[in-house]
Coordinates of C-alpha atoms in Angstrom, one line a residue:
Chain A
X1 CA 35.6 42.3 8.5
X2 CA 33.3 39.3 8.9
X3 CA 32.3 39.4 5.2
X4 CA 35.9 39.1 4.0
X5 CA 36.5 36.2 6.4
X6 CA 33.5 34.4 5.0
X7 CA 34.5 34.9 1.4
X8 CA 38.0 33.6 2.1
X9 CA 36.7 30.4 3.8
X10 CA 34.1 29.8 1.2
X11 CA 36.4 30.3 -1.7
X12 CA 38.7 27.7 -0.1
X13 CA 35.8 25.2 -0.3
X14 CA 34.9 26.8 -3.7
X15 CA 36.6 24.1 -5.9
X16 CA 35.0 21.1 -4.3
X17 CA 31.7 22.9 -4.0
X18 CA 31.7 23.7 -7.7
X19 CA 32.6 20.1 -8.6
X20 CA 30.0 18.8 -6.2
X21 CA 27.4 21.0 -7.8
X22 CA 28.3 19.8 -11.3
X23 CA 27.9 16.3 -10.0
X24 CA 24.5 17.2 -8.6
X25 CA 23.4 18.7 -11.9
X26 CA 24.5 15.6 -13.8
X27 CA 22.7 13.3 -11.4
X28 CA 19.5 15.4 -11.4
X29 CA 19.5 15.7 -15.1
X30 CA 19.8 11.9 -15.5
X31 CA 16.8 11.5 -13.3
X32 CA 15.0 14.2 -15.2
X33 CA 15.6 12.5 -18.5
X34 CA 14.3 9.2 -17.1
X35 CA 11.2 10.9 -15.9
X36 CA 10.8 12.9 -19.1
X37 CA 11.5 10.5 -21.9
X38 CA 8.6 8.1 -21.6
X39 CA 6.3 11.1 -21.5
X40 CA 7.8 12.6 -24.6
X41 CA 7.6 9.2 -26.3
X42 CA 3.9 9.0 -25.6
X43 CA 3.2 12.5 -26.9
X44 CA 5.3 11.9 -30.1
X45 CA 3.7 8.5 -30.7
X46 CA 0.2 10.0 -30.4
X47 CA 1.1 12.4 -33.2
X48 CA 2.7 9.9 -35.4
X49 CA 1.1 7.7 -38.1
X50 CA -0.3 4.4 -37.1
X51 CA 2.3 2.6 -39.3
X52 CA 5.2 4.5 -37.8
X53 CA 4.2 3.6 -34.3
X54 CA 3.4 -0.1 -34.8
X55 CA 6.6 -0.7 -36.9
X56 CA 8.6 0.8 -34.1
X57 CA 10.1 3.7 -35.9
X58 CA 9.3 6.3 -33.3
X59 CA 12.2 7.2 -31.0
X60 CA 11.9 10.8 -29.9
X61 CA 10.0 13.0 -32.2
X62 CA 6.8 12.3 -34.1
X63 CA 7.3 10.2 -37.3
X64 CA 5.0 10.9 -40.2
X65 CA 3.0 13.5 -38.3
X66 CA -0.6 12.5 -38.2
X67 CA -3.6 13.1 -35.9
X68 CA -5.2 9.8 -36.9
X69 CA -4.9 8.4 -33.4
X70 CA -6.8 11.4 -32.0
X71 CA -9.4 11.0 -34.8
X72 CA -10.0 7.4 -33.7
X73 CA -10.3 8.4 -30.1
X74 CA -12.8 11.2 -30.8
X75 CA -14.9 9.0 -33.1
X76 CA -15.3 6.5 -30.3
X77 CA -18.7 6.9 -28.7
X78 CA -17.7 4.9 -25.6
X79 CA -14.8 7.3 -24.9
X80 CA -17.1 10.3 -25.1
X81 CA -19.5 8.5 -22.8
X82 CA -16.7 7.8 -20.4
X83 CA -15.6 11.4 -20.5
X84 CA -19.1 12.6 -19.7
X85 CA -19.5 10.2 -16.8
X86 CA -16.1 11.0 -15.4
X87 CA -17.0 14.7 -15.5
X88 CA -20.2 14.1 -13.6
X89 CA -18.4 11.9 -11.0
X90 CA -15.5 14.4 -10.6
X91 CA -17.6 17.5 -10.2
X92 CA -20.2 15.8 -8.0
X93 CA -17.7 14.0 -6.0
X94 CA -15.5 17.0 -5.4
X95 CA -18.4 19.2 -4.3
X96 CA -19.7 16.5 -2.0
X97 CA -16.4 15.8 -0.4
X98 CA -15.7 19.5 0.1
X99 CA -19.0 19.9 1.8
X100 CA -18.5 17.1 4.2
X101 CA -15.0 18.1 4.8
X102 CA -15.9 21.6 5.8
X103 CA -18.8 20.3 7.9
X104 CA -16.4 18.0 9.7
X105 CA -13.4 20.3 9.9
X106 CA -15.0 23.6 11.1
X107 CA -16.6 22.4 14.3
X108 CA -13.5 20.5 15.2
X109 CA -11.4 23.5 14.7
X110 CA -13.3 25.6 17.2
X111 CA -11.5 25.6 20.5
X112 CA -13.6 24.3 23.3
X113 CA -16.3 22.8 21.1
X114 CA -18.2 20.9 23.7
X115 CA -18.4 17.5 22.0
X116 CA -15.1 17.7 20.1
X117 CA -13.5 14.8 21.9
X118 CA -16.3 12.5 21.2
X119 CA -16.4 13.4 17.5
X120 CA -12.7 13.0 17.1
X121 CA -12.8 9.5 18.6
X122 CA -15.8 8.7 16.4
X123 CA -13.9 9.8 13.2
X124 CA -10.6 8.1 14.3
X125 CA -12.3 4.8 14.8
X126 CA -13.8 5.0 11.3
X127 CA -10.4 5.7 9.9
X128 CA -9.1 2.3 11.1
X129 CA -12.2 0.2 11.0
X130 CA -14.9 -0.2 8.4
X131 CA -16.9 -2.9 6.9
X132 CA -14.2 -3.9 4.6
X133 CA -14.6 -4.6 0.9
X134 CA -17.2 -7.4 1.1
X135 CA -19.5 -6.2 3.9
X136 CA -19.6 -2.7 2.4
X137 CA -20.5 -4.1 -1.0
X138 CA -23.3 -6.2 0.5
X139 CA -24.7 -3.2 2.4
X140 CA -24.4 -0.8 -0.6
X141 CA -26.2 -3.5 -2.6
X142 CA -29.0 -3.7 0.0
X143 CA -29.3 0.1 -0.2
X144 CA -29.9 -0.3 -3.9
X145 CA -26.8 1.8 -4.7
X146 CA -24.9 -0.7 -6.7
X147 CA -24.6 0.3 -10.4
X148 CA -25.8 3.8 -9.7
X149 CA -24.2 7.1 -10.6
X150 CA -25.3 8.4 -7.2
X151 CA -22.9 5.9 -5.5
X152 CA -20.1 7.0 -7.8
X153 CA -20.6 10.5 -6.6
X154 CA -21.1 10.0 -2.9
X155 CA -18.7 7.2 -2.2
X156 CA -15.7 8.5 -0.4
X157 CA -17.5 11.7 0.5
X158 CA -16.1 11.7 4.0
X159 CA -12.4 11.6 4.0
X160 CA -10.8 11.7 7.4
X161 CA -7.4 12.9 6.0
X162 CA -9.0 15.8 4.3
X163 CA -10.9 16.7 7.5
X164 CA -7.7 16.6 9.5
X165 CA -5.9 18.7 6.9
X166 CA -8.6 21.3 6.8
X167 CA -9.0 21.4 10.5
X168 CA -5.3 21.9 11.1
X169 CA -5.3 24.7 8.6
X170 CA -8.3 26.4 10.3
X171 CA -6.6 26.1 13.6
X172 CA -3.2 27.5 12.5
X173 CA -4.2 29.8 9.7
X174 CA -7.1 31.6 11.2
X175 CA -6.2 33.6 14.3
X176 CA -8.4 33.1 17.4
X177 CA -8.6 36.8 17.9
X178 CA -10.8 37.1 14.8
X179 CA -13.3 34.9 16.4
X180 CA -13.4 37.0 19.5
X181 CA -14.0 40.2 17.7
X182 CA -16.5 38.6 15.4
X183 CA -18.5 37.3 18.4
X184 CA -18.6 40.7 19.8
X185 CA -20.2 41.9 16.6
X186 CA -22.8 39.3 17.2
X187 CA -21.9 36.9 14.4
X188 CA -23.2 33.3 14.4
X189 CA -21.0 30.2 14.1
X190 CA -22.0 29.6 10.5
X191 CA -21.7 33.3 9.7
X192 CA -18.2 33.3 11.1
X193 CA -17.4 30.3 8.8
X194 CA -18.7 32.0 5.7
X195 CA -17.5 35.5 6.3
X196 CA -14.1 35.0 7.9
X197 CA -12.8 31.4 7.9
X198 CA -13.6 30.3 4.3
X199 CA -12.3 33.4 2.6
X200 CA -9.0 32.9 4.5
X201 CA -8.8 29.3 3.5
X202 CA -8.3 29.4 -0.2
X203 CA -5.0 27.5 0.1
X204 CA -6.4 24.5 1.8
X205 CA -9.6 24.5 -0.3
X206 CA -7.5 24.4 -3.4
X207 CA -5.4 21.6 -2.1
X208 CA -8.3 19.5 -1.2
X209 CA -10.1 20.3 -4.4
X210 CA -7.1 19.1 -6.3
X211 CA -6.9 15.9 -4.3
X212 CA -10.6 15.2 -4.9
X213 CA -10.4 15.9 -8.6
X214 CA -7.4 13.8 -9.2
X215 CA -8.7 11.0 -6.9
X216 CA -12.1 10.8 -8.6
X217 CA -10.7 11.2 -12.1
X218 CA -8.4 8.2 -11.6
X219 CA -10.7 6.1 -9.4
X220 CA -10.7 2.6 -10.8
X221 CA -11.5 0.0 -8.3
X222 CA -14.8 1.5 -7.0
X223 CA -16.3 1.9 -10.5
X224 CA -15.0 -1.5 -11.5
X225 CA -16.6 -3.2 -8.5
X226 CA -19.9 -1.4 -8.4
X227 CA -20.8 -0.6 -12.0
X228 CA -22.4 -3.0 -14.4
X229 CA -23.7 -0.8 -17.2
X230 CA -21.3 0.3 -19.8
X231 CA -23.0 3.7 -20.2
X232 CA -22.1 4.5 -16.6
X233 CA -18.4 3.6 -16.9
X234 CA -16.1 6.5 -16.2
X235 CA -13.3 7.2 -18.7
X236 CA -10.8 5.2 -16.8
X237 CA -12.7 1.9 -17.2
X238 CA -13.1 2.5 -20.9
X239 CA -9.4 3.4 -21.1
X240 CA -8.5 0.2 -19.2
X241 CA -10.5 -2.0 -21.6
X242 CA -8.7 -0.5 -24.5
X243 CA -5.2 -0.3 -23.0
X244 CA -4.9 -3.3 -20.8
X245 CA -7.6 -5.4 -22.2
X246 CA -8.2 -7.2 -19.0
X247 CA -11.7 -8.5 -18.5
X248 CA -12.4 -7.7 -14.9
X249 CA -15.7 -9.4 -14.5
X250 CA -14.3 -12.9 -14.7
X251 CA -11.2 -14.5 -13.4
X252 CA -9.7 -14.9 -16.8
X253 CA -7.4 -12.4 -18.5
X254 CA -6.7 -12.1 -22.2
X255 CA -3.2 -13.1 -23.0
X256 CA -0.5 -10.8 -24.2
X257 CA -0.4 -12.1 -27.8
X258 CA -4.0 -11.2 -28.4
X259 CA -3.4 -7.7 -27.1
X260 CA -0.3 -7.5 -29.4
X261 CA -2.4 -8.2 -32.5
X262 CA -5.0 -5.6 -31.6
X263 CA -2.2 -3.2 -30.8
X264 CA -0.7 -3.4 -34.3
X265 CA -3.8 -1.6 -35.6
X266 CA -4.6 0.8 -32.8
X267 CA -1.2 1.6 -31.3
X268 CA -1.3 5.3 -32.1
X269 CA -4.9 5.5 -31.0
X270 CA -3.9 4.1 -27.6
X271 CA -1.2 6.8 -27.2
X272 CA -3.8 9.4 -28.1
X273 CA -6.1 7.9 -25.6
X274 CA -3.4 8.1 -22.9
X275 CA -3.0 11.8 -23.7
X276 CA -6.7 12.5 -23.7
X277 CA -7.3 10.8 -20.4
X278 CA -4.3 12.3 -18.6
X279 CA -3.7 15.8 -19.9
X280 CA -6.6 17.3 -18.2
X281 CA -5.0 16.4 -14.9
X282 CA -1.7 17.8 -15.9
X283 CA -3.2 21.1 -17.0
X284 CA -5.0 21.4 -13.7
X285 CA -2.0 21.4 -11.5
X286 CA -0.3 24.7 -12.6
X287 CA -3.5 26.5 -11.7
X288 CA -3.4 25.3 -8.2
X289 CA 0.3 25.3 -7.7
X290 CA 0.4 28.7 -6.0
X291 CA -1.6 27.5 -3.1
X292 CA -0.2 24.0 -3.1
X293 CA 3.1 24.3 -1.3
X294 CA 1.5 26.1 1.6
X295 CA -1.2 23.6 2.0
X296 CA 1.0 20.6 1.8
X297 CA 3.3 22.0 4.4
X298 CA 0.6 22.3 6.9
X299 CA -0.7 18.8 6.2
X300 CA 2.6 17.1 6.3
X301 CA 4.2 18.6 9.4
X302 CA 1.2 18.9 11.7
X303 CA -1.2 16.5 10.1
Chain B
X1 CA -17.7 17.7 44.8
X2 CA -21.4 17.5 44.0
X3 CA -21.5 21.3 43.3
X4 CA -18.6 20.8 40.8
X5 CA -20.4 18.1 38.9
X6 CA -23.6 20.1 38.8
X7 CA -22.0 23.3 37.6
X8 CA -19.9 21.4 35.0
X9 CA -23.0 19.7 33.7
X10 CA -24.9 23.0 33.6
X11 CA -22.0 24.6 31.7
X12 CA -21.9 21.7 29.3
X13 CA -25.6 21.9 28.5
X14 CA -25.4 25.6 28.0
X15 CA -22.5 25.3 25.6
X16 CA -24.3 22.4 23.9
X17 CA -27.4 24.5 23.2
X18 CA -25.4 27.5 22.2
X19 CA -23.3 25.5 19.7
X20 CA -26.3 24.0 17.9
X21 CA -25.0 25.2 14.5
X22 CA -21.8 23.3 14.9
X23 CA -23.8 20.2 15.8
X24 CA -25.8 20.6 12.7
X25 CA -22.7 20.8 10.6
X26 CA -20.9 17.9 12.2
X27 CA -24.0 15.8 11.9
X28 CA -23.5 15.4 8.2
X29 CA -20.2 13.5 8.2
X30 CA -21.3 11.6 11.3
X31 CA -24.5 10.3 9.8
X32 CA -22.6 9.5 6.6
X33 CA -20.1 7.5 8.5
X34 CA -22.7 5.7 10.5
X35 CA -24.4 4.6 7.3
X36 CA -21.4 3.7 5.2
X37 CA -18.8 2.8 7.8
X38 CA -20.3 1.7 11.1
X39 CA -23.2 -0.3 9.8
X40 CA -21.0 -2.3 7.4
X41 CA -18.8 -3.0 10.4
X42 CA -21.7 -5.0 11.7
X43 CA -21.8 -6.9 8.4
X44 CA -18.2 -8.0 9.0
X45 CA -19.5 -10.8 11.0
X46 CA -20.2 -12.7 7.8
X47 CA -16.5 -13.7 8.1
X48 CA -17.7 -15.9 10.9
X49 CA -20.8 -17.2 9.1
X50 CA -21.6 -19.1 6.0
X51 CA -23.2 -16.2 4.2
X52 CA -25.8 -16.8 1.6
X53 CA -27.7 -13.9 -0.1
X54 CA -31.0 -15.6 0.5
X55 CA -30.6 -16.1 4.2
X56 CA -29.0 -12.6 4.8
X57 CA -26.7 -12.1 7.7
X58 CA -28.9 -13.3 10.5
X59 CA -30.0 -16.4 8.8
X60 CA -26.6 -17.6 7.7
X61 CA -25.1 -20.4 9.7
X62 CA -22.4 -19.5 12.2
X63 CA -19.2 -21.3 11.4
X64 CA -16.7 -19.5 13.7
X65 CA -13.1 -19.6 12.4
X66 CA -13.8 -22.0 9.6
X67 CA -12.8 -19.6 6.8
X68 CA -9.7 -18.4 8.6
X69 CA -8.6 -22.0 9.1
X70 CA -9.4 -22.6 5.4
X71 CA -7.3 -19.7 4.3
X72 CA -4.3 -20.3 6.5
X73 CA -4.2 -24.0 5.6
X74 CA -4.9 -23.6 1.9
X75 CA -2.0 -24.5 -0.4
X76 CA -2.0 -20.9 -1.8
X77 CA -1.7 -19.3 1.6
X78 CA 2.1 -19.4 1.9
X79 CA 2.6 -18.2 -1.6
X80 CA 0.2 -15.3 -1.5
X81 CA 1.4 -14.2 1.9
X82 CA 5.0 -14.3 0.7
X83 CA 4.2 -12.4 -2.5
X84 CA 2.5 -9.7 -0.5
X85 CA 5.4 -9.4 2.0
X86 CA 8.1 -9.4 -0.6
X87 CA 6.4 -6.8 -2.7
X88 CA 5.9 -4.6 0.4
X89 CA 9.5 -5.0 1.6
X90 CA 10.8 -4.3 -1.9
X91 CA 8.6 -1.1 -2.0
X92 CA 9.9 -0.1 1.5
X93 CA 13.5 -0.5 0.2
X94 CA 12.9 2.2 -2.3
X95 CA 11.8 4.6 0.5
X96 CA 15.0 6.5 0.6
X97 CA 15.0 7.4 -3.1
X98 CA 12.6 10.4 -3.1
X99 CA 14.5 11.6 0.0
X100 CA 17.8 11.5 -1.8
X101 CA 16.3 13.1 -4.9
X102 CA 14.9 15.9 -2.7
X103 CA 18.3 16.4 -1.0
X104 CA 20.1 16.5 -4.3
X105 CA 17.6 18.9 -5.9
X106 CA 17.6 21.2 -2.9
X107 CA 21.4 21.3 -2.8
X108 CA 21.7 22.0 -6.5
X109 CA 22.2 25.6 -7.6
X110 CA 20.0 27.2 -10.3
X111 CA 16.6 28.2 -9.2
X112 CA 15.0 28.0 -12.7
X113 CA 16.4 24.6 -13.6
X114 CA 15.3 23.3 -10.2
X115 CA 11.7 24.4 -10.8
X116 CA 11.7 22.8 -14.2
X117 CA 13.0 19.5 -12.8
X118 CA 10.6 19.5 -9.9
X119 CA 7.6 20.2 -12.1
X120 CA 8.5 17.5 -14.6
X121 CA 9.2 15.0 -11.9
X122 CA 5.8 15.1 -10.3
X123 CA 3.9 15.0 -13.5
X124 CA 3.8 11.2 -13.7
X125 CA 1.9 11.2 -10.4
X126 CA -1.2 12.4 -12.1
X127 CA -1.2 9.4 -14.4
X128 CA -3.8 6.8 -13.3
X129 CA -2.6 3.3 -12.5
X130 CA -4.4 1.9 -15.5
X131 CA -2.8 4.4 -17.8
X132 CA 0.6 3.7 -16.2
X133 CA 0.2 0.0 -16.8
X134 CA -1.1 0.5 -20.3
X135 CA 1.8 2.9 -21.0
X136 CA 4.3 0.4 -19.7
X137 CA 2.9 -2.5 -21.7
X138 CA 3.2 -0.4 -24.8
X139 CA 6.6 1.1 -24.1
X140 CA 8.1 -2.3 -23.2
X141 CA 6.7 -3.9 -26.4
X142 CA 9.5 -5.6 -28.3
X143 CA 7.8 -4.6 -31.5
X144 CA 6.6 -1.0 -31.2
X145 CA 7.8 0.3 -27.9
X146 CA 10.9 2.1 -26.7
X147 CA 12.3 -1.2 -25.7
X148 CA 12.2 -2.7 -29.2
X149 CA 13.2 0.5 -30.9
X150 CA 16.3 0.9 -28.8
X151 CA 17.1 -2.7 -29.3
X152 CA 17.1 -2.3 -33.0
X153 CA 18.9 1.0 -32.8
X154 CA 21.8 -0.8 -31.2
X155 CA 21.8 -3.3 -34.1
X156 CA 19.7 -6.0 -32.6
X157 CA 18.1 -8.4 -35.0
X158 CA 14.6 -9.6 -34.7
X159 CA 12.9 -8.9 -31.4
X160 CA 14.2 -8.8 -27.9
X161 CA 12.7 -10.9 -25.2
X162 CA 9.1 -10.0 -24.3
X163 CA 9.3 -9.8 -20.6
X164 CA 6.1 -8.0 -19.9
X165 CA 4.1 -11.0 -18.6
X166 CA 6.9 -13.0 -17.1
X167 CA 7.1 -13.9 -13.5
X168 CA 10.7 -12.9 -13.2
X169 CA 10.0 -9.3 -14.3
X170 CA 6.8 -8.8 -12.4
X171 CA 8.2 -7.5 -9.1
X172 CA 10.6 -5.1 -10.8
X173 CA 8.0 -3.8 -13.1
X174 CA 5.6 -3.3 -10.2
X175 CA 8.1 -1.4 -8.1
X176 CA 10.0 0.7 -10.6
X177 CA 6.9 1.9 -12.5
X178 CA 5.7 3.0 -9.1
X179 CA 9.0 4.7 -8.4
X180 CA 8.9 6.4 -11.7
X181 CA 5.5 7.7 -10.9
X182 CA 5.9 8.6 -7.3
X183 CA 9.4 10.0 -7.1
X184 CA 8.6 13.6 -7.8
X185 CA 5.4 13.7 -5.8
X186 CA 6.9 12.1 -2.7
X187 CA 9.9 14.5 -2.9
X188 CA 7.6 17.5 -2.7
X189 CA 7.0 17.0 1.0
X190 CA 10.7 16.7 1.7
X191 CA 11.5 19.7 -0.5
X192 CA 9.0 21.8 1.3
X193 CA 10.6 20.8 4.6
X194 CA 14.0 21.5 3.3
X195 CA 13.1 24.9 2.1
X196 CA 12.0 25.8 5.6
X197 CA 15.4 25.0 7.0
X198 CA 16.7 28.2 8.6
X199 CA 19.4 29.7 6.4
X200 CA 21.3 30.7 9.6
X201 CA 22.1 27.0 10.1
X202 CA 23.6 26.8 6.6
X203 CA 25.5 30.0 7.0
X204 CA 26.9 28.9 10.4
X205 CA 28.0 25.6 8.8
X206 CA 29.6 27.5 5.9
X207 CA 31.5 29.6 8.3
X208 CA 32.8 26.5 10.0
X209 CA 34.1 25.4 6.6
X210 CA 31.6 22.7 5.8
X211 CA 31.4 21.7 2.1
X212 CA 28.0 21.5 0.4
X213 CA 28.0 17.8 0.8
X214 CA 28.8 18.0 4.6
X215 CA 26.0 20.5 4.9
X216 CA 23.5 18.1 3.4
X217 CA 24.6 15.4 5.8
X218 CA 24.8 17.5 9.0
X219 CA 22.1 20.2 8.4
X220 CA 19.6 19.1 5.8
X221 CA 19.0 15.5 6.8
X222 CA 18.6 16.1 10.6
X223 CA 16.2 18.9 9.9
X224 CA 13.8 16.7 7.9
X225 CA 14.1 13.7 10.2
X226 CA 10.6 14.3 11.6
X227 CA 9.1 14.3 8.2
X228 CA 11.1 11.2 7.3
X229 CA 10.0 9.4 10.4
X230 CA 6.4 10.2 9.9
X231 CA 6.4 9.0 6.3
X232 CA 8.3 5.9 7.3
X233 CA 5.7 4.9 9.9
X234 CA 3.0 5.4 7.3
X235 CA 4.9 3.3 4.8
X236 CA 5.5 0.5 7.3
X237 CA 1.9 0.3 8.3
X238 CA 0.7 -0.2 4.7
X239 CA 2.8 -3.3 4.3
X240 CA 0.2 -5.9 4.1
X241 CA -2.3 -3.9 2.2
X242 CA -0.3 -4.1 -1.0
X243 CA -2.1 -2.3 -3.7
X244 CA -4.8 -4.1 -5.6
X245 CA -4.9 -2.1 -8.8
X246 CA -1.4 -2.5 -10.2
X247 CA -1.0 -6.1 -9.2
X248 CA -4.3 -6.9 -10.7
X249 CA -3.6 -5.1 -14.0
X250 CA -0.1 -6.6 -14.3
X251 CA -1.3 -10.1 -13.7
X252 CA -1.1 -12.7 -16.4
X253 CA -1.4 -16.4 -16.4
X254 CA 2.4 -16.6 -16.5
X255 CA 3.1 -14.5 -13.5
X256 CA 0.4 -15.5 -11.1
X257 CA 2.9 -17.3 -8.9
X258 CA 4.4 -14.0 -7.9
X259 CA 1.7 -11.5 -8.7
X260 CA -1.1 -13.0 -6.6
X261 CA -1.3 -10.9 -3.4
X262 CA -3.8 -10.8 -0.6
X263 CA -5.8 -8.0 -2.1
X264 CA -6.2 -9.6 -5.5
X265 CA -7.0 -12.9 -3.8
X266 CA -9.7 -11.3 -1.8
X267 CA -11.2 -9.9 -4.9
X268 CA -11.1 -13.1 -6.8
X269 CA -12.4 -15.4 -4.1
X270 CA -14.8 -12.9 -2.6
X271 CA -16.2 -11.0 -5.5
X272 CA -15.3 -12.4 -8.9
X273 CA -16.4 -15.6 -10.3
X274 CA -16.0 -17.6 -7.1
X275 CA -18.0 -15.2 -5.1
X276 CA -17.8 -16.6 -1.6
X277 CA -18.5 -13.5 0.3
X278 CA -17.8 -15.0 3.7
X279 CA -14.4 -16.3 2.7
X280 CA -13.5 -12.9 1.1
X281 CA -14.6 -11.1 4.2
X282 CA -12.5 -13.4 6.4
X283 CA -9.4 -12.9 4.4
X284 CA -10.1 -9.2 4.4
X285 CA -10.4 -9.2 8.2
X286 CA -7.2 -11.1 8.4
X287 CA -5.5 -8.4 6.4
X288 CA -7.0 -5.6 8.5
X289 CA -6.0 -7.2 11.8
X290 CA -2.4 -7.6 10.7
X291 CA -2.3 -4.1 9.4
X292 CA -3.5 -2.8 12.7
X293 CA -1.0 -4.9 14.6
X294 CA 1.8 -3.6 12.4
X295 CA 0.7 -0.1 12.7
X296 CA 0.6 -0.2 16.5
X297 CA 3.9 -2.0 16.6
X298 CA 5.7 0.5 14.3
X299 CA 4.1 3.5 15.9
X300 CA 5.0 2.4 19.4
X301 CA 8.6 1.7 18.3
X302 CA 9.1 5.1 16.6
X303 CA 7.3 6.9 19.4
X304 CA 9.6 5.3 22.0
X305 CA 12.7 6.0 19.9
X306 CA 11.8 9.7 19.6
X307 CA 10.5 10.2 23.1
X308 CA 6.9 10.5 22.0
X309 CA 7.7 13.2 19.5
X310 CA 6.7 11.3 16.4
X311 CA 3.5 9.5 16.7
X312 CA 0.4 9.0 14.7
X313 CA -1.9 9.6 17.6

């Protein structure tokens, strides 16, 4: 009886609901196209001939298919160097951050940890206060870490938001009963972490790893501020020089006309460079996607 | 009373000794923060001194609020402050867009298409700011970009106006490239919340004869209010810290009158060719203080409005 009633009521609304849905689809599709088109244009341009791109003939699909742009990118030693540096910073930085995050999150997730309150206050204060740009730079300089790869790896190793995210996950995703039974089996605190907690935390570890990788890969200001030697530049600084052409060590910036002239020759190369420096991140995401929704949920609601 | 204190202290020391492994672990981030966060805090005082590298912090002359006075009375102050605020408010105004997008997508039928749209929409998030700016500069080129190509496609002769470095376009470029990049990613959180809305609520609304649209208004939106409030608080508190990167990269000699914000000013005056560390530190402190003030203000307001339910701490 109930089912027929529902059907009747729903079919009454049926017309307006269907129209409404069409309206939704149209709107969403427009947004989709706006998001998609620039990306397609970049891909197509990167696979078009230099001439086709600079004379503005590319609209949607590649014109005069060519991989010249990519050739120029892969011939460039600076770009390879940048890639190598970025790889080192990303891997090193991610491992470092994960380590410090677990070290911070695990003790804080344990109910009744005797100095939990103090530690939380300590971390919270650091979240709002710090030396600031200048004072931190001066101190890092005094430590001899300016213009070092080490600093590129360890800067940002402690991220309070990551710690909070992981702690919340530990607290809500790992049942307290497991701890009790593990304690009865005589397991140590660290043992519990490795044998029980971490294996159950694949979701949050994936999320934080993703955040770290993307963060380090795209990190611009830190490297710009602290690095002096070109050989240590991550890919993003090299990319910036080529794409935006701004000189960031002085207060002057090259004007647009000059960039335009350079661009006439290397347009397709620039598009290829965009692809080469961004696609690794795009490929990464599908692998982590499975765990992602869960992790983000925890972080957003409770975090 | 004395017994209580004694036994509590004994219990504490017992636990403290027992939990030594946890102490060892937590020591790592703590020591790191002491070194790279708390110690530089001490260095913040150069904002009140006339810091010279030779004399270090201690030896540098104390000048009190000199730099703050210099900053607030400098002819650039009003302009820079306004630029920062305008950019932030403009950015805040686009706050509802990802929410609307999430609501639309969630209400739409067609699981596969939804997934495709969602995946494509958050892809731009992974593009670095530098690449984003570079992409924009090229796509908006009147000669070889989409901009020029479409102009000619519609029969335009010659080249359209090159607006990339103009002051008039700066704010819109800044905001809308950010929106293009962030739409899908910001929507993820709202979509995740929406998917956890109990289907019973929707069924009940349907039985009551509510159309899809009404259901969005009366079921979806209220259920993600906590998420919206939290994100709004975070957005408000970031008002004065308007991003350095994009403003810096989009700056040109033509648009400095609108593109110079506090963060770029700090960089230029404090670190770049002018290199007055103390001045930069002072302006940075100014920025931090206002940020803190705003954060407490907004958080208190939201907390009061929701009876303490939504709060950052």
